[in-house]
Amino acid sequence: MSAYKSFALVGGGKIGLPVATGLAAKNGSVILLSRSATKTPPSGVQLVQVDTSNAAAVTAVLKEHKVDVVISTIDVGTGEWDVVQKPVVDAAKAAAVKLYVPSEFGCPTDGHTEGMLGGKAKFAGYVKSLGVPYLRIHNGVLTEFLPFFKSPNGKIRVIGKGDTPISFTSIPDIAGFLVHILTTLAPSELENHILRIEGDRATLNEIALKFKTTVDHIDSVEGKWGEFFTYMLKSFEAGGGSTGWDEVNQREGSEGSASGNVLWPGHNWSTIEEVHKL
């Protein structure tokens, strides 16, 4: 049985809000930290206005509400993940929270030194250096985001052959999994663990078939998010899209891509077809 009773969410976005809603439904004490006082929190969730870049201010809030777990779902795009999240984890350390969940929620990051994944890996190293108990979730690509990998002509962008398996997990499954384990598992099963989950698994070539289209073999992606998508597509081709990927040794690791799924027994994970009604 979980010993965690009070939770603080930082980042009320696509993952943060359903996590907050789910925790509140389990009768947990949930606060949503926000710089804006106009944001409307989910039912059962208390909005607390605080400057999340001010570690001292966040520390005071965490202590006042006797928070056990801090969950960051901050989305900083391709920016400096370590810089943006640093004040929050510093506050978690000062407030002696029992568990910190960094904003990973994507492909495995350990061993990466550049780009978004490198930024997340750098921040994970900082959390470890503080000695704050952490829980990291690797879920691969958000299934809902698959259309973003299409070219303007409707084809699936591919850099390379497109035959390397990628992990996909839907937002409701990610949020539900996190709520489930935080409210049912003992701290010893979560502290300083990396959990790898997977709702579905497919190559980009297979994705094209599912969407009844073809692939568009390219060298790079142009436009506003071109650098980011180029970086991710190259990582997918190398194997990094699988939640079981070991970047250091350049192979699938000893833990399977869906090794964490067993912690939510009886759950039916959503497929790509179900999410996109294919």
Backbone as numpy.savetxt, mean C-alpha at the origin, in Angstrom:
# Nx Ny Nz CAx CAy CAz Cx Cy Cz
-6.04 -12.96 19.68 -6.88 -11.77 19.68 -6.00 -10.53 19.68
-6.35 -9.55 18.87 -5.56 -8.34 18.77 -5.59 -7.53 20.06
-4.45 -6.89 20.35 -4.38 -6.02 21.52 -4.54 -4.55 21.12
-4.76 -4.31 19.82 -4.87 -2.95 19.32 -6.33 -2.48 19.40
-6.53 -1.35 20.04 -7.89 -0.84 20.23 -8.10 0.55 19.63
-7.02 1.30 19.45 -7.16 2.68 18.95 -6.24 2.90 17.77
-6.77 3.60 16.76 -6.06 3.73 15.49 -6.08 5.18 15.00
-4.99 5.57 14.35 -4.92 6.88 13.72 -4.57 6.68 12.25
-5.36 7.27 11.36 -5.12 7.21 9.92 -4.55 8.53 9.44
-3.51 8.47 8.65 -2.94 9.65 8.02 -3.06 9.46 6.52
-3.88 10.27 5.88 -4.13 10.09 4.46 -5.48 9.45 4.24
-6.49 10.24 4.00 -7.85 9.71 3.83 -8.21 9.54 2.38
-7.46 8.74 1.67 -7.69 8.54 0.24 -8.39 7.23 -0.07
-8.05 6.66 -1.22 -8.74 5.47 -1.71 -8.58 4.27 -0.80
-7.44 4.15 -0.13 -7.22 3.04 0.80 -7.52 3.48 2.23
-7.12 4.69 2.59 -7.27 5.16 3.96 -8.70 5.21 4.45
-9.63 5.73 3.63 -11.01 5.86 4.06 -11.69 4.51 4.30
-11.56 3.53 3.39 -12.17 2.23 3.69 -11.54 1.52 4.88
-10.23 1.75 5.12 -9.59 1.18 6.30 -10.20 1.80 7.56
-10.35 3.13 7.57 -10.93 3.82 8.71 -12.36 3.35 8.96
-13.13 3.22 7.88 -14.52 2.76 8.00 -14.58 1.36 8.58
-13.72 0.48 8.08 -13.71 -0.91 8.55 -13.31 -1.04 10.00
-12.32 -0.27 10.42 -11.87 -0.31 11.82 -12.95 0.22 12.75
-13.63 1.29 12.32 -14.72 1.84 13.14 -15.86 0.84 13.28
-16.12 0.08 12.20 -17.18 -0.93 12.23 -16.86 -2.06 13.20
-15.57 -2.24 13.48 -15.13 -3.27 14.43 -15.06 -2.70 15.86
-15.66 -1.53 16.04 -15.71 -0.86 17.34 -14.35 -0.35 17.83
-13.46 -0.13 16.88 -12.18 0.47 17.26 -12.32 1.98 17.39
-11.47 2.57 18.18 -11.42 4.03 18.29 -10.54 4.53 17.16
-11.13 5.30 16.24 -10.43 5.69 15.02 -10.44 7.20 14.84
-9.26 7.76 14.64 -9.17 9.18 14.30 -8.50 9.32 12.94
-8.93 10.33 12.20 -8.36 10.64 10.90 -7.65 11.97 11.01
-6.32 11.96 10.83 -5.53 13.17 10.94 -5.55 13.91 9.60
-5.89 15.18 9.64 -5.99 15.95 8.41 -5.62 17.40 8.65
-4.97 18.00 7.66 -4.66 19.43 7.75 -5.91 20.27 7.54
-6.91 19.69 6.87 -8.13 20.41 6.54 -9.24 20.07 7.53
-9.95 21.08 7.99 -11.07 20.86 8.90 -12.36 20.61 8.14
-12.31 20.73 6.81 -13.53 20.60 6.01 -13.76 19.18 5.51
-12.77 18.32 5.66 -12.92 16.94 5.19 -13.98 16.23 6.03
-14.83 15.46 5.38 -15.89 14.72 6.09 -15.43 13.30 6.36
-15.28 12.91 7.62 -14.80 11.56 7.93 -15.92 10.53 7.81
-15.59 9.26 7.66 -16.61 8.22 7.63 -17.34 8.13 8.98
-18.47 7.49 8.97 -19.25 7.32 10.20 -18.42 6.58 11.25
-18.42 7.10 12.46 -17.69 6.45 13.55 -16.23 6.86 13.64
-15.79 7.72 12.73 -14.40 8.17 12.70 -14.34 9.64 13.07
-13.43 9.99 13.96 -13.29 11.38 14.39 -12.20 12.08 13.59
-12.54 13.23 13.03 -11.56 14.02 12.30 -10.79 14.91 13.27
-9.47 14.85 13.20 -8.62 15.70 14.03 -7.75 16.55 13.12
-7.94 17.86 13.19 -7.15 18.76 12.36 -5.78 18.98 12.98
-4.73 18.65 12.23 -3.37 18.81 12.72 -2.43 18.91 11.53
-1.38 19.66 11.69 -0.36 19.79 10.65 0.52 18.54 10.70
0.34 17.64 9.73 1.05 16.37 9.76 2.53 16.50 9.43
2.97 17.71 9.09 4.40 17.93 8.90 5.07 18.39 10.20
4.26 18.57 11.25 4.75 19.01 12.56 4.75 17.83 13.52
5.91 17.23 13.72 6.00 16.01 14.54 5.50 16.24 15.96
5.81 17.39 16.55 5.40 17.67 17.92 3.88 17.74 18.03
3.24 18.37 17.04 1.78 18.49 17.06 1.12 17.12 16.90
1.66 16.31 16.00 1.11 14.96 15.80 1.32 14.11 17.05
2.48 14.23 17.69 2.75 13.50 18.93 1.71 13.81 19.98
1.38 15.07 20.13 0.39 15.48 21.13 -0.97 14.83 20.86
-1.36 14.77 19.59 -2.64 14.15 19.22 -2.62 12.66 19.52
-1.54 11.99 19.15 -1.45 10.54 19.37 -1.50 10.21 20.86
-0.85 11.03 21.67 -0.87 10.80 23.11 -2.25 11.08 23.69
-2.88 12.16 23.25 -4.20 12.52 23.76 -5.22 11.42 23.50
-5.14 10.80 22.33 -6.11 9.77 21.95 -5.61 8.35 22.26
-4.47 8.26 22.91 -3.90 6.97 23.32 -3.90 5.98 22.16
-3.31 6.41 21.05 -3.31 5.63 19.82 -2.35 4.45 19.92
-2.83 3.27 19.53 -2.01 2.06 19.49 -1.32 1.89 18.14
-2.06 2.19 17.07 -1.56 1.92 15.71 -1.72 3.17 14.84
-0.65 3.54 14.17 -0.69 4.62 13.19 -0.58 3.99 11.80
-1.52 4.34 10.93 -1.54 3.81 9.57 -1.40 4.97 8.60
-0.37 4.93 7.79 -0.15 5.97 6.79 -0.56 5.47 5.41
-1.48 6.18 4.80 -1.84 5.88 3.40 -1.58 7.12 2.55
-0.61 7.92 2.98 -0.26 9.14 2.26 0.17 8.80 0.83
-0.38 9.53 -0.12 0.00 9.37 -1.52 0.75 10.62 -1.94
2.03 10.46 -2.18 2.84 11.62 -2.59 3.28 11.49 -4.05
2.54 10.68 -4.82 2.89 10.53 -6.23 4.28 9.94 -6.38
5.12 10.61 -7.12 6.49 10.14 -7.31 7.47 10.95 -6.45
6.94 11.62 -5.43 7.77 12.50 -4.60 8.60 11.76 -3.56
9.02 12.50 -2.56 9.94 11.97 -1.55 9.16 11.34 -0.40
8.96 10.03 -0.51 8.16 9.30 0.47 8.76 9.40 1.87
10.07 9.33 1.96 10.71 9.37 3.27 10.54 10.74 3.92
10.63 11.80 3.14 10.52 13.15 3.69 9.10 13.43 4.17
8.10 13.09 3.37 6.71 13.40 3.69 6.24 12.63 4.92
6.64 11.36 5.05 6.16 10.54 6.16 7.01 10.66 7.43
8.19 11.24 7.32 9.11 11.28 8.46 8.51 11.91 9.72
7.84 13.08 9.66 7.29 13.67 10.88 6.27 12.77 11.57
5.53 12.00 10.77 4.50 11.13 11.35 5.12 9.97 12.11
6.14 9.33 11.54 6.75 8.22 12.25 7.59 8.72 13.42
8.15 9.93 13.31 8.85 10.51 14.46 7.87 10.71 15.61
6.64 11.14 15.28 5.61 11.33 16.29 5.18 9.98 16.87
5.09 8.97 16.03 4.73 7.63 16.50 5.76 7.11 17.50
7.02 7.39 17.21 8.10 7.00 18.13 7.96 7.74 19.45
7.76 9.05 19.38 7.67 9.85 20.60 6.45 9.49 21.44
5.36 9.09 20.77 4.13 8.74 21.48 4.09 7.27 21.90
5.15 6.52 21.57 5.27 5.11 21.93 4.09 4.28 21.42
3.71 4.50 20.15 2.65 3.67 19.57 3.14 2.24 19.44
2.21 1.31 19.38 2.57 -0.11 19.35 2.90 -0.62 17.95
2.39 0.06 16.91 2.61 -0.42 15.55 2.47 0.74 14.57
3.37 0.77 13.58 3.31 1.77 12.53 3.21 1.05 11.19
2.21 1.44 10.40 2.01 0.86 9.07 2.35 1.93 8.03
3.51 1.84 7.39 3.89 2.87 6.40 3.08 2.75 5.12
3.09 3.81 4.35 2.34 3.83 3.09 3.15 3.13 2.00
3.10 1.80 2.04 3.71 1.01 0.96 2.60 0.64 -0.02
1.79 -0.37 0.31 0.60 -0.72 -0.46 0.89 -0.75 -1.97
1.87 -1.55 -2.33 2.24 -1.68 -3.73 3.17 -2.85 -3.92
4.11 -2.73 -4.84 5.06 -3.80 -5.14 6.17 -3.83 -4.09
6.87 -4.97 -3.94 7.97 -5.07 -2.97 9.01 -3.97 -3.19
9.53 -3.46 -2.10 10.43 -2.30 -2.19 11.86 -2.58 -1.75
12.09 -3.55 -0.88 13.45 -3.79 -0.38 14.41 -4.06 -1.53
15.56 -3.43 -1.48 16.57 -3.62 -2.51 16.53 -2.56 -3.59
15.43 -1.79 -3.66 15.34 -0.72 -4.64 16.05 0.53 -4.10
16.67 1.27 -4.99 17.40 2.48 -4.57 16.95 3.72 -5.34
16.15 3.54 -6.37 15.73 4.68 -7.18 14.21 4.70 -7.34
13.69 5.86 -7.74 12.28 5.98 -8.03 11.39 5.83 -6.81
10.09 5.63 -7.07 9.11 5.50 -6.01 9.43 4.33 -5.07
9.78 3.19 -5.63 10.07 2.01 -4.81 11.31 2.24 -3.96
12.30 2.94 -4.52 13.49 3.28 -3.76 13.18 4.21 -2.61
12.28 5.17 -2.84 11.87 6.09 -1.79 11.18 5.37 -0.65
10.32 4.42 -1.00 9.62 3.64 0.04 10.61 2.77 0.82
11.58 2.18 0.10 12.58 1.34 0.77 13.43 2.18 1.73
13.78 3.38 1.30 14.57 4.26 2.15 13.81 4.61 3.43
12.53 4.89 3.29 11.73 5.23 4.46 11.58 4.02 5.38
11.40 2.83 4.81 11.30 1.62 5.63 12.56 1.44 6.47
13.71 1.77 5.87 14.96 1.69 6.61 14.99 2.68 7.76
14.42 3.85 7.55 14.38 4.86 8.62 13.49 4.39 9.77
12.35 3.79 9.44 11.45 3.27 10.48 12.17 2.22 11.32
12.89 1.33 10.65 13.64 0.30 11.37 14.68 0.93 12.29
15.34 1.97 11.82 16.40 2.60 12.61 15.85 3.23 13.89
14.58 3.62 13.86 13.95 4.21 15.05 13.55 3.15 16.08
13.43 1.92 15.61 12.99 0.86 16.52 11.49 0.84 16.74
10.75 1.50 15.85 9.29 1.49 15.94 8.77 0.20 15.31
7.95 -0.59 16.04 7.40 -1.80 15.43 6.60 -1.44 14.17
6.84 -2.17 13.09 6.21 -1.82 11.82 5.49 -3.02 11.22
4.59 -2.73 10.32 3.92 -3.74 9.51 3.85 -3.20 8.09
4.45 -3.92 7.14 4.47 -3.47 5.75 3.62 -4.40 4.90
2.79 -3.81 4.04 1.90 -4.58 3.19 2.32 -4.42 1.73
2.62 -5.55 1.08 2.90 -5.56 -0.37 1.71 -6.23 -1.06
1.03 -5.49 -1.92 -0.16 -6.02 -2.59 -0.07 -5.95 -4.11
1.09 -5.51 -4.64 1.22 -5.39 -6.08 0.49 -4.17 -6.60
-0.02 -4.27 -7.81 -0.73 -3.17 -8.46 -2.18 -3.15 -8.00
-2.71 -1.95 -7.74 -4.14 -1.85 -7.43 -4.92 -2.26 -8.68
-5.79 -3.25 -8.56 -6.52 -3.76 -9.72 -7.31 -2.67 -10.41
-7.85 -1.75 -9.63 -8.64 -0.65 -10.19 -7.84 0.26 -11.10
-6.50 0.26 -10.93 -5.66 1.18 -11.70 -5.20 0.61 -13.04
-5.65 -0.59 -13.38 -5.21 -1.21 -14.63 -5.42 -0.35 -15.88
-6.55 0.35 -16.00 -6.75 1.17 -17.21 -5.68 2.23 -17.43
-4.98 2.64 -16.36 -3.93 3.65 -16.52 -2.75 3.12 -17.32
-2.67 1.80 -17.49 -1.56 1.23 -18.24 -1.89 1.09 -19.73
-3.04 1.63 -20.12 -3.42 1.61 -21.53 -2.83 2.80 -22.27
-2.50 2.58 -23.54 -2.10 3.68 -24.42 -3.36 4.45 -24.83
-3.20 5.65 -25.40 -4.37 6.38 -25.89 -5.20 5.60 -26.91
-4.55 4.65 -27.59 -5.27 3.84 -28.57 -5.98 2.64 -27.96
-5.95 2.53 -26.63 -6.67 1.46 -25.95 -5.88 0.18 -25.77
-4.67 0.14 -26.28 -3.83 -1.05 -26.14 -3.09 -1.02 -24.80
-2.65 -2.19 -24.33 -1.90 -2.29 -23.08 -0.43 -2.02 -23.35
0.12 -1.02 -22.67 1.53 -0.68 -22.86 2.44 -1.78 -22.31
3.47 -2.10 -23.07 4.44 -3.12 -22.67 5.84 -2.63 -23.02
6.73 -2.69 -22.05 8.14 -2.48 -22.31 8.81 -3.84 -22.13
9.29 -4.43 -23.23 9.84 -5.78 -23.18 8.88 -6.77 -23.79
8.85 -7.97 -23.24 8.02 -9.04 -23.81 6.60 -9.07 -23.25
6.42 -8.61 -22.01 5.08 -8.59 -21.43 4.60 -9.93 -20.91
5.54 -10.85 -20.67 5.13 -12.19 -20.22 5.57 -12.49 -18.78
5.87 -11.45 -18.00 6.27 -11.62 -16.61 5.05 -11.44 -15.71
4.77 -12.38 -14.80 3.57 -12.28 -13.94 3.62 -11.06 -13.00
2.47 -10.43 -12.84 2.31 -9.27 -11.96 1.18 -9.58 -10.97
1.34 -9.11 -9.74 0.30 -9.27 -8.72 -0.66 -8.09 -8.78
-1.96 -8.38 -8.68 -2.99 -7.36 -8.64 -3.91 -7.62 -7.45
-4.25 -6.56 -6.72 -5.15 -6.69 -5.58 -6.08 -5.49 -5.55
-7.37 -5.74 -5.33 -8.35 -4.66 -5.34 -8.29 -3.85 -4.05
-8.74 -2.61 -4.12 -8.74 -1.73 -2.96 -9.58 -2.29 -1.81
-10.80 -2.78 -2.06 -11.57 -3.36 -0.95 -10.87 -4.55 -0.29
-10.16 -5.35 -1.09 -9.44 -6.49 -0.51 -8.26 -6.03 0.34
-7.55 -5.00 -0.11 -6.42 -4.49 0.65 -6.90 -3.92 1.99
-7.93 -3.07 1.92 -8.46 -2.45 3.13 -9.05 -3.51 4.07
-9.81 -4.43 3.51 -10.42 -5.48 4.33 -9.39 -6.36 5.00
-8.34 -6.70 4.26 -7.27 -7.51 4.83 -6.61 -6.81 6.00
-6.29 -5.52 5.83 -5.63 -4.78 6.90 -6.53 -4.68 8.13
-7.80 -4.39 7.92 -8.74 -4.31 9.04 -8.82 -5.65 9.75
-8.91 -6.73 8.98 -9.04 -8.07 9.57 -7.85 -8.42 10.44
-6.64 -8.25 9.92 -5.48 -8.69 10.70 -5.23 -7.80 11.91
-5.54 -6.49 11.77 -5.31 -5.58 12.90 -6.29 -5.82 14.04
-7.42 -6.42 13.73 -8.45 -6.63 14.76 -8.58 -8.09 15.21
-7.80 -8.98 14.61 -7.91 -10.39 15.00 -6.59 -11.04 15.40
-5.49 -10.58 14.85 -4.22 -11.26 15.09 -3.47 -10.67 16.28
-2.66 -11.50 16.90 -1.84 -11.05 18.02 -0.71 -10.16 17.50
-0.26 -9.20 18.29 0.83 -8.32 17.87 2.07 -9.07 17.40
2.36 -10.21 17.99 3.56 -10.98 17.61 3.49 -11.47 16.16
2.27 -11.56 15.61 2.11 -12.01 14.23 2.22 -10.86 13.23
2.29 -9.65 13.75 2.29 -8.48 12.88 3.54 -7.61 13.01
4.06 -7.49 14.22 5.18 -6.59 14.46 6.42 -6.98 13.66
6.95 -6.00 12.93 8.17 -6.17 12.13 8.04 -7.26 11.07
6.84 -7.33 10.49 6.57 -8.29 9.44 6.28 -7.57 8.12
6.59 -8.26 7.02 6.16 -7.86 5.69 5.16 -8.91 5.23
3.94 -8.49 4.91 2.92 -9.42 4.46 2.66 -9.20 2.97
2.67 -10.31 2.23 2.54 -10.26 0.78 1.19 -10.86 0.39
0.34 -10.04 -0.21 -0.98 -10.52 -0.61 -1.17 -10.35 -2.11
-2.14 -11.09 -2.64 -2.37 -11.07 -4.08 -3.81 -11.48 -4.36
-4.55 -10.60 -5.03 -5.92 -10.93 -5.39 -6.00 -11.70 -6.69
-5.11 -11.37 -7.63 -5.07 -12.03 -8.93 -3.65 -11.91 -9.47
-3.37 -12.66 -10.51 -2.00 -12.70 -11.05 -2.10 -12.87 -12.56
-1.42 -12.01 -13.31 -1.48 -12.08 -14.77 -0.31 -11.32 -15.37
0.06 -11.71 -16.60 1.06 -10.95 -17.36 0.34 -9.83 -18.11
1.10 -8.88 -18.62 0.48 -7.81 -19.41 -0.11 -8.35 -20.71
0.50 -9.39 -21.26 -0.08 -10.03 -22.45 -1.44 -10.63 -22.13
-1.55 -11.25 -20.95 -2.83 -11.83 -20.53 -3.86 -10.74 -20.22
-3.37 -9.63 -19.67 -4.26 -8.50 -19.40 -4.89 -8.00 -20.69
-4.07 -7.90 -21.74 -4.59 -7.44 -23.03 -5.72 -8.35 -23.51
-5.54 -9.65 -23.36 -6.58 -10.59 -23.77 -7.85 -10.40 -22.94
-7.69 -10.18 -21.65 -8.85 -10.00 -20.77 -9.65 -8.76 -21.18
-8.95 -7.70 -21.60 -9.61 -6.47 -22.01 -9.96 -6.46 -23.50
-9.77 -7.62 -24.14 -10.09 -7.79 -25.57 -9.38 -6.74 -26.43
-8.09 -6.59 -26.18 -7.28 -5.67 -26.97 -5.93 -6.33 -27.22
-4.97 -5.57 -27.68 -3.63 -6.10 -27.93 -2.62 -5.26 -27.15
-1.36 -5.64 -27.25 -0.32 -4.90 -26.54 0.33 -3.88 -27.46
0.85 -2.84 -26.85 1.56 -1.80 -27.57 3.00 -1.80 -27.06
3.91 -2.39 -27.83 5.31 -2.48 -27.42 5.98 -1.12 -27.60
6.48 -0.58 -26.51 7.07 0.75 -26.52 8.42 0.73 -25.81
9.16 1.82 -25.96 10.43 1.97 -25.25 10.27 2.83 -24.00
9.29 3.73 -24.04 9.03 4.61 -22.90 7.63 5.19 -23.03
7.13 5.75 -21.93 5.82 6.39 -21.92 6.01 7.89 -21.89
5.27 8.59 -22.74 5.38 10.04 -22.80 4.29 10.68 -21.93
4.40 11.98 -21.74 3.35 12.71 -21.04 3.66 12.99 -19.58
2.65 13.53 -18.86 2.81 13.99 -17.49 3.37 12.93 -16.56
2.82 11.71 -16.63 3.26 10.63 -15.75 4.15 9.64 -16.49
4.71 10.10 -17.62 5.50 9.20 -18.45 6.68 8.57 -17.75
7.42 9.36 -17.00 8.61 8.84 -16.32 8.22 7.77 -15.30
7.12 8.01 -14.57 6.66 7.05 -13.57 6.24 5.73 -14.22
5.41 5.81 -15.28 4.93 4.59 -15.91 6.06 3.84 -16.62
7.01 4.56 -17.18 8.18 3.90 -17.78 8.94 3.11 -16.72
9.15 3.75 -15.58 9.85 3.12 -14.45 9.12 1.85 -13.99
7.78 1.94 -13.86 7.02 0.80 -13.37 6.98 -0.33 -14.41
6.82 0.00 -15.68 6.77 -1.03 -16.70 8.09 -1.78 -16.82
9.18 -1.06 -16.65 10.49 -1.72 -16.66 10.65 -2.63 -15.44
10.13 -2.18 -14.31 10.18 -3.00 -13.10 9.33 -4.25 -13.27
8.15 -4.11 -13.89 7.28 -5.27 -14.14 7.99 -6.29 -15.02
8.63 -5.82 -16.07 9.30 -6.71 -17.01 10.42 -7.50 -16.33
11.07 -6.86 -15.35 12.16 -7.51 -14.63 11.67 -8.49 -13.57
10.38 -8.45 -13.24 9.82 -9.35 -12.23 9.30 -8.66 -11.00
9.58 -7.34 -10.87 9.24 -6.62 -9.65 7.78 -6.37 -9.41
6.92 -6.73 -10.34 5.48 -6.55 -10.14 4.85 -7.63 -9.27
5.56 -8.72 -9.06 5.05 -9.82 -8.22 5.33 -9.51 -6.75
4.35 -9.73 -5.89 4.57 -9.46 -4.46 5.55 -10.45 -3.84
5.89 -11.48 -4.56 6.87 -12.43 -4.06 8.28 -12.15 -4.54
8.47 -11.04 -5.26 9.75 -10.74 -5.88 10.81 -10.35 -4.85
12.03 -10.88 -5.05 13.19 -10.55 -4.23 14.13 -9.73 -5.10
14.10 -8.41 -4.91 14.88 -7.50 -5.75 16.38 -7.69 -5.55
16.79 -8.01 -4.34 18.21 -8.15 -4.04 18.81 -9.31 -4.83
18.09 -10.44 -4.87 18.61 -11.63 -5.56 18.03 -11.82 -6.95
17.18 -10.88 -7.37 16.61 -10.88 -8.72 15.88 -12.19 -9.05
14.99 -12.59 -8.16 14.20 -13.80 -8.39 13.00 -13.79 -7.46
12.08 -14.73 -7.68 10.98 -14.90 -6.74 11.56 -15.37 -5.41
11.13 -14.77 -4.32 11.70 -15.07 -3.02 11.14 -16.33 -2.40
11.61 -16.63 -1.20 11.18 -17.83 -0.49 9.72 -17.73 -0.04
9.23 -16.48 0.16 7.83 -16.28 0.50 7.04 -16.09 -0.78
5.95 -16.82 -0.93 5.16 -16.72 -2.14 4.45 -15.39 -2.27
4.03 -15.07 -3.49 3.39 -13.80 -3.76 2.08 -13.62 -3.00
1.43 -14.72 -2.66 0.16 -14.65 -1.93 0.29 -15.27 -0.54
1.49 -15.27 0.00 1.73 -15.95 1.28 0.92 -15.36 2.42
0.58 -14.07 2.34 -0.20 -13.45 3.40 -1.69 -13.74 3.33
-2.16 -14.24 2.18 -3.59 -14.50 2.01 -4.16 -15.45 3.05
-3.33 -16.35 3.55 -3.81 -17.36 4.51 -4.24 -16.72 5.83
-3.83 -15.48 6.06 -4.19 -14.81 7.31 -5.63 -14.30 7.29
-6.29 -14.42 6.14 -7.71 -14.05 6.02 -8.47 -15.26 5.49
-8.58 -16.30 6.31 -9.19 -17.56 5.85 -10.65 -17.37 5.43
-11.00 -18.04 4.33 -12.38 -18.01 3.87 -12.71 -16.82 2.99
-11.77 -15.90 2.82 -12.05 -14.72 2.00 -11.89 -15.04 0.53
-12.82 -14.55 -0.29 -12.74 -14.70 -1.74 -12.13 -13.44 -2.34
-10.91 -13.55 -2.82 -10.19 -12.40 -3.37 -10.73 -12.06 -4.76
-10.93 -10.79 -5.01 -11.51 -10.33 -6.27 -10.53 -10.52 -7.43
-11.05 -11.00 -8.54 -10.24 -11.18 -9.74 -10.28 -9.91 -10.59
-9.40 -9.85 -11.58 -9.38 -8.72 -12.50 -10.72 -8.64 -13.24
-11.23 -9.78 -13.66 -12.51 -9.80 -14.38 -13.64 -9.26 -13.51
-13.65 -9.62 -12.24 -14.73 -9.16 -11.35 -14.66 -7.66 -11.12
-13.46 -7.15 -10.89 -13.30 -5.72 -10.61 -13.71 -4.87 -11.83
-13.33 -5.33 -13.02 -13.58 -4.53 -14.24 -14.78 -5.05 -15.03
-15.50 -6.01 -14.43 -16.72 -6.54 -15.05 -16.47 -6.97 -16.50
-15.43 -7.76 -16.67 -15.06 -8.23 -18.01 -15.82 -9.49 -18.39
